[in-house]
Amino acid sequence: MNDNETFPENITSVFERHSWPMGLFKEFCPSALYIDRYVNAVWHIIGLFTNPISAFIWLNHRIRRNNSSAIYLAALSITDFMFLWLHFINELQIAWGISTVAHAGICELYNFIYMIPQYLAPIIVLGFTVERWIAVCKPFHKERFCTVKRAIYVVCGLIFLSSSLASAQIYIWNYDETHKVCTYRDTNVTPYSFTEVWNWLSEMSIFGGVPICVLIFNILVICEIRKITKANAIQLPHQTSSGSNNAASTITLLSVSFYLIFTTLPVALVFVIATNFEHGNGFMTDDEIRADPQWNRFFTFMITRRCIEGICFSHYSCYFFVYCLTGPQFRKTFMTFFPNKIFQALNNSSQGRYTIVTGNGRANNESCTTYV
């Protein structure tokens, strides 16, 4: 709250009259609440189906054999799947007002686990981006660093790093017995409190610094590919199968990297400028809040922020479509395996719905089909 706020004795705080954020959004900017409820729900539904499929395909022995990138992409799919479930639990509380984590012990544990996939996803992308940079720009080191075994070790190391960073949430969050809410342990979060400093450092490092590093490595890879192409005058009809696979793999990894950049940096930017859009005096009536310029500025920003976050949230769900568009081997495996399973299921179910009959009542291959 602002230091110059006045506190009329006969008016309770707006944060006591309306819960944060669901109650406040529902009363003053329902558009932000609708985005939380319905746009994110679409991404949840898509991602909870596509991420397991992606992980299954990347872990297929034929694809991951001698393909270290498959390990990173499988880990990314599993990470995104894990995050979507955790985010769904959070949405139940934030957007729908259903108490899910507001319990002693669960509050701290949940926020610890909740941050692990959020930290892990960007640094996994950074991991395979660096590996692709080694493969393209430092080809003599490829046999040493770009192996399936090393990729597994790197992913395990990144999981440990993410868990270590997320462990700070155990201290930051606390269950408030008085108000029955999961909230910051620090009752007075100042610009230099541990909570505020840690949030800034982690947000800007993981969601700002890491995507920028990914962008730099991508630019180096693209520049090197252009140099190699010009120097060798590569002609596509004479490419080997191995060369084609490497090119397709590079395109897939670059696409995933740029997708992460374009959907992570805007969210980090919004986080940075959020301090310039503080809410107004909390001790106002609802009508006064609706007419207050500072509150209106705050609500406009929150709607804009929710729109940006809603669009950028797609990267947790839509990598599958990037893989299908840019990865011929991934697409071929998907079309080979899953449609066959779907058709088999449909055929099995259709046997219970149809029967073949002939004029003499006996089954025959050359007869008409009759619904039962």
C-alpha atoms as one frame of an Amber mdcrd trajectory, in Angstrom:
protein
   0.000   0.000   0.000   1.042   3.594  -0.475   2.490   5.460   2.521   0.121
   8.391   2.058  -3.066   6.308   2.280  -5.764   7.426   4.678  -7.725   4.932
   6.719 -11.320   5.965   7.451 -12.579   4.231  10.545 -15.920   3.244   9.034
 -14.467   1.564   5.907 -12.749  -1.817   5.915  -9.918  -2.560   3.515 -10.899
  -3.689   0.030  -8.647  -6.716   0.584 -10.850  -7.721   3.510 -14.057  -7.196
   1.546 -12.770  -9.066  -1.515 -10.300 -11.944  -1.607  -7.080 -11.539  -3.572
  -6.996 -11.981  -6.495 -10.243 -13.779  -7.361 -12.654 -11.592  -5.400 -11.007
  -8.343  -6.459 -10.859  -9.333 -10.134 -14.430 -10.605 -10.116 -15.671  -7.286
  -8.777 -13.518  -4.794 -10.694 -11.884  -6.468 -13.727 -13.639  -9.742 -14.594
 -11.722 -10.001 -17.877  -8.545 -10.844 -15.950 -10.413 -13.550 -14.058 -11.846
 -15.029 -17.266  -8.336 -15.317 -18.709  -7.150 -17.105 -15.577 -10.092 -19.470
 -15.659 -10.654 -20.275 -19.311  -7.587 -19.417 -21.414  -5.283 -21.275 -19.061
  -7.756 -24.158 -18.967  -7.357 -24.577 -22.734  -3.576 -24.817 -22.372  -4.001
 -27.297 -19.519  -6.178 -29.583 -21.618  -3.827 -29.442 -24.614  -0.640 -29.896
 -22.602  -1.887 -32.725 -20.432  -2.405 -34.741 -23.634   0.481 -33.603 -25.837
   3.337 -33.619 -23.321   3.054 -37.339 -22.446   2.892 -38.161 -26.162   6.007
 -36.067 -26.810   7.890 -37.693 -23.936   6.887 -41.166 -25.122   8.112 -40.509
 -28.664  11.408 -38.883 -27.626  12.134 -41.794 -25.276  11.447 -44.294 -28.048
  14.603 -46.387 -28.434  14.836 -45.768 -32.170  14.762 -41.978 -31.722  16.919
 -41.555 -28.615  19.593 -43.952 -29.847  22.657 -41.789 -30.616  20.451 -38.692
 -30.303  21.294 -36.708 -27.181  18.776 -33.999 -28.098  15.958 -36.510 -27.558
  16.949 -36.781 -23.888  16.641 -33.027 -23.391  13.324 -32.812 -25.242  11.878
 -35.776 -23.334  12.941 -34.146 -20.064  11.339 -30.885 -21.208   8.052 -32.649
 -22.005   7.981 -34.372 -18.607   8.832 -31.085 -16.875   6.025 -29.226 -18.651
   3.565 -32.020 -17.858   4.527 -31.849 -14.188   4.183 -28.069 -14.135   0.717
 -28.112 -15.728  -0.609 -30.351 -12.967   0.929 -28.139 -10.289  -0.375 -25.016
 -11.998  -3.848 -26.559 -12.189  -3.798 -26.977  -8.397  -2.743 -23.348  -8.065
  -5.485 -22.181 -10.444  -8.142 -23.923  -8.369  -7.186 -21.674  -5.483  -6.347
 -18.444  -7.341  -9.058 -18.417 -10.023 -11.822 -20.519  -8.490 -11.390 -19.930
  -4.760 -11.068 -23.635  -3.931  -8.670 -24.131  -1.031  -5.980 -26.572  -2.143
  -2.643 -25.696  -0.527  -3.700 -23.499   2.405  -2.651 -26.032   5.029   0.299
 -26.181   7.405   3.247 -27.966   5.793   1.506 -28.334   2.424   1.877 -24.604
   1.730   5.676 -24.677   1.995   6.078 -28.042   0.269   3.800 -27.120  -2.616
   5.582 -23.853  -3.418   8.932 -25.673  -3.318   7.768 -28.335  -5.789   5.850
 -25.749  -7.859   9.007 -23.772  -8.630  11.168 -26.745  -9.665   9.650 -27.228
 -13.163   9.462 -23.461 -13.669  13.210 -23.171 -13.106  13.967 -26.429 -14.882
  12.234 -25.801 -18.225  14.305 -22.745 -19.298  17.640 -24.233 -18.241  16.875
 -27.491 -20.076  16.366 -25.397 -23.210  19.647 -23.622 -22.446  21.297 -27.029
 -22.000  20.384 -28.394 -25.418  21.025 -24.988 -27.014  24.612 -25.067 -25.718
  24.934 -28.654 -26.921  23.734 -27.666 -30.388  26.222 -24.776 -30.357  29.008
 -27.269 -29.591  27.839 -29.607 -32.365  27.701 -26.826 -34.973  30.415 -24.381
 -33.899  32.853 -26.779 -32.177  32.460 -29.983 -34.198  35.722 -31.513 -32.949
  34.255 -31.601 -29.427  30.953 -33.120 -30.533  31.920 -36.744 -29.897  32.918
 -35.879 -26.344  30.128 -33.567 -25.221  27.124 -34.440 -27.410  26.386 -37.978
 -26.252  23.276 -39.580 -24.815  25.091 -40.535 -21.621  26.341 -37.000 -21.041
  22.863 -35.592 -21.783  21.428 -37.786 -19.021  24.080 -36.531 -16.597  23.401
 -32.921 -17.568  19.634 -33.297 -17.083  20.190 -34.855 -13.641  22.497 -31.956
 -12.755  19.904 -29.439 -13.914  17.231 -31.131 -11.801  19.502 -30.827  -8.763
  20.212 -27.162  -9.571  16.509 -26.357  -9.974  15.634 -28.135  -6.737  18.345
 -26.206  -4.898  17.056 -22.881  -6.195  13.456 -23.807  -5.409  14.317 -24.796
  -1.833  14.280 -21.099  -0.891  10.492 -21.227  -1.264  10.291 -23.350   1.882
  11.479 -20.331   3.854   9.642 -17.691   1.803   6.170 -19.236   2.152   4.270
 -19.942   5.329   0.763 -20.979   6.362  -0.933 -18.171   8.287  -3.005 -19.827
  11.006  -4.841 -16.585  11.792  -6.175 -15.854   8.303  -6.048 -19.476   7.047
  -4.041 -18.556   3.943  -0.748 -19.535   2.335   1.295 -16.337   2.253   4.797
 -14.883   2.557   6.573 -15.601   5.829   7.793 -11.992   5.935   4.857  -9.962
   7.205   6.432  -6.756   5.892   7.977  -7.288   2.453  10.291  -4.327   1.848
  12.401  -3.662  -1.277  15.432  -5.108   0.534  13.820  -8.014   2.345  15.015
 -11.531   1.570  11.732 -12.391  -0.156  11.843  -9.409  -2.499  15.567  -9.712
  -3.269  15.313 -13.450  -3.928  12.249 -13.064  -6.150  14.013 -10.425  -8.224
  17.270 -12.354  -8.521  15.593 -15.646  -9.433  13.030 -14.129 -11.805  15.573
 -12.035 -13.680  18.200 -14.802 -13.785  16.011 -17.723 -14.845  13.291 -15.969
 -16.834  15.365 -13.054 -18.117  19.030 -14.018 -18.205  18.583 -17.612 -19.395
  16.407 -16.724 -22.444  18.911 -14.007 -23.392  21.736 -16.573 -23.205  19.647
 -18.930 -25.346  19.160 -16.129 -27.874  22.908 -15.430 -28.024  23.781 -19.094
 -28.602  21.051 -19.361 -31.248  22.465 -16.374 -33.111  25.937 -17.948 -33.015
  24.543 -21.245 -34.343  22.632 -19.534 -37.164  25.682 -17.466 -38.157  27.875
 -20.569 -38.199  25.359 -22.508 -40.301  25.258 -19.658 -42.826  29.062 -19.616
 -43.003  29.237 -23.371 -43.524  26.505 -23.260 -46.153  28.241 -20.533 -48.135
  31.695 -22.093 -47.813  30.688 -25.557 -48.918  27.897 -24.545 -51.318  25.703
 -27.292 -49.901  23.105 -28.633 -52.306  20.115 -30.324 -50.739  19.766 -33.148
 -53.340  23.239 -34.422 -52.440  22.815 -34.354 -48.673  23.315 -37.602 -46.826
  20.633 -39.032 -44.591  22.747 -38.195 -41.549  23.158 -34.617 -42.714  19.431
 -34.255 -43.273  18.675 -35.603 -39.794  21.189 -33.227 -38.221  19.689 -30.289
 -40.106  16.161 -31.257 -39.042  17.308 -31.684 -35.448  18.931 -28.253 -35.511
  15.764 -26.656 -36.908  13.650 -28.317 -34.203  15.945 -27.196 -31.400  16.178
 -23.660 -32.761  12.382 -23.499 -33.044  11.913 -24.668 -29.455  14.548 -22.196
 -28.265  12.978 -19.227 -30.021   9.525 -20.264 -28.823  10.823 -20.195 -25.253
  12.431 -16.779 -25.803   9.297 -15.207 -27.276   7.074 -16.583 -24.488   9.363
 -16.026 -21.502  10.920 -12.602 -21.974   7.548 -10.754 -22.202   6.478 -12.288
 -18.880   9.780 -11.271 -17.289   9.356  -7.752 -18.670   5.850  -7.483 -17.226
   7.203  -8.647 -13.873   9.840  -5.887 -13.949   7.432  -3.044 -14.705   4.736
  -4.257 -12.288   6.129  -2.036  -9.526   5.158   1.013 -11.618   1.476   0.035
 -11.466   0.647  -0.094  -7.771  -2.925  -0.292  -6.586  -4.633   2.698  -5.012
  -5.853   3.402  -1.524  -7.346   0.208  -0.127  -9.653   2.054   2.247 -12.186
   3.188  -0.325 -15.700   2.091  -1.099 -16.217  -0.033  -4.210 -17.730   2.928
  -6.067 -14.782   5.136  -5.148 -12.363   2.467  -6.366 -14.159   2.272  -9.721
 -13.788   6.042 -10.132 -10.208   6.254  -8.861  -7.593   6.840 -11.648  -4.843
   4.917  -9.854  -7.037   1.878  -9.286  -8.208   1.979 -12.922  -4.582   2.147
 -14.073  -3.800  -0.841 -11.874  -6.725  -2.894 -13.191  -5.850  -2.051 -16.809
  -2.319  -3.255 -16.192  -3.560  -6.474 -14.562  -5.784  -7.244 -17.561  -2.861
  -6.595 -19.916  -0.574  -8.699 -17.754  -3.029 -11.587 -17.674  -3.383 -11.416
 -21.488   0.388 -11.574 -21.964   0.782 -14.366 -19.430  -2.148 -16.272 -20.945
  -0.609 -16.200 -24.424   2.912 -16.947 -23.216   1.656 -19.836 -21.090   1.219
 -21.762 -24.340   4.850 -22.894 -24.389   4.076 -25.375 -21.613   1.558 -27.073
 -23.917   2.434 -26.535 -27.572   5.965 -27.836 -28.122   4.345 -30.975 -29.513
   3.131 -29.010 -32.532   6.614 -27.546 -33.028   8.039 -31.072 -33.034   5.466
 -32.230 -35.585   6.093 -29.271 -37.892   9.894 -29.285 -37.770  10.875 -32.863
 -36.913  10.226 -35.396 -39.691  11.430 -38.297 -37.548   9.171 -37.262 -34.659
   6.241 -36.786 -37.046   6.841 -40.149 -38.711   6.967 -41.964 -35.376   3.773
 -40.275 -34.223   1.918 -41.103 -37.445   3.207 -44.673 -37.375   2.300 -45.502
 -33.807  -0.594 -43.437 -32.474  -3.033 -43.431 -35.430  -2.695 -47.233 -35.570
  -3.610 -47.464 -31.900  -6.550 -45.126 -32.427  -7.804 -47.104 -35.436  -7.459
 -50.366 -33.513  -9.514 -48.939 -30.656 -12.175 -47.711 -33.073 -12.299 -51.078
 -34.838 -12.639 -52.918 -31.534 -15.491 -50.665 -30.440 -17.226 -50.945 -33.820
 -17.421 -54.719 -33.510 -19.908 -54.230 -30.681 -21.979 -51.771 -32.696 -22.286
 -53.614 -36.022 -22.997 -57.160 -37.177 -22.791 -58.702 -40.624 -25.943 -60.548
 -41.753 -26.996 -62.287 -44.931 -30.193 -63.604 -46.353 -29.809 -67.019 -44.696
 -28.830 -65.525 -41.341 -25.167 -66.626 -41.515 -22.147 -64.387 -41.365 -20.545
 -63.732 -44.711 -17.883 -61.397 -46.022 -19.969 -60.422 -49.039 -23.088 -59.012
 -47.451 -24.697 -55.799 -46.353 -24.048 -54.121 -43.005 -26.932 -53.689 -40.597
 -26.968 -51.629 -37.376 -27.785 -53.545 -34.230
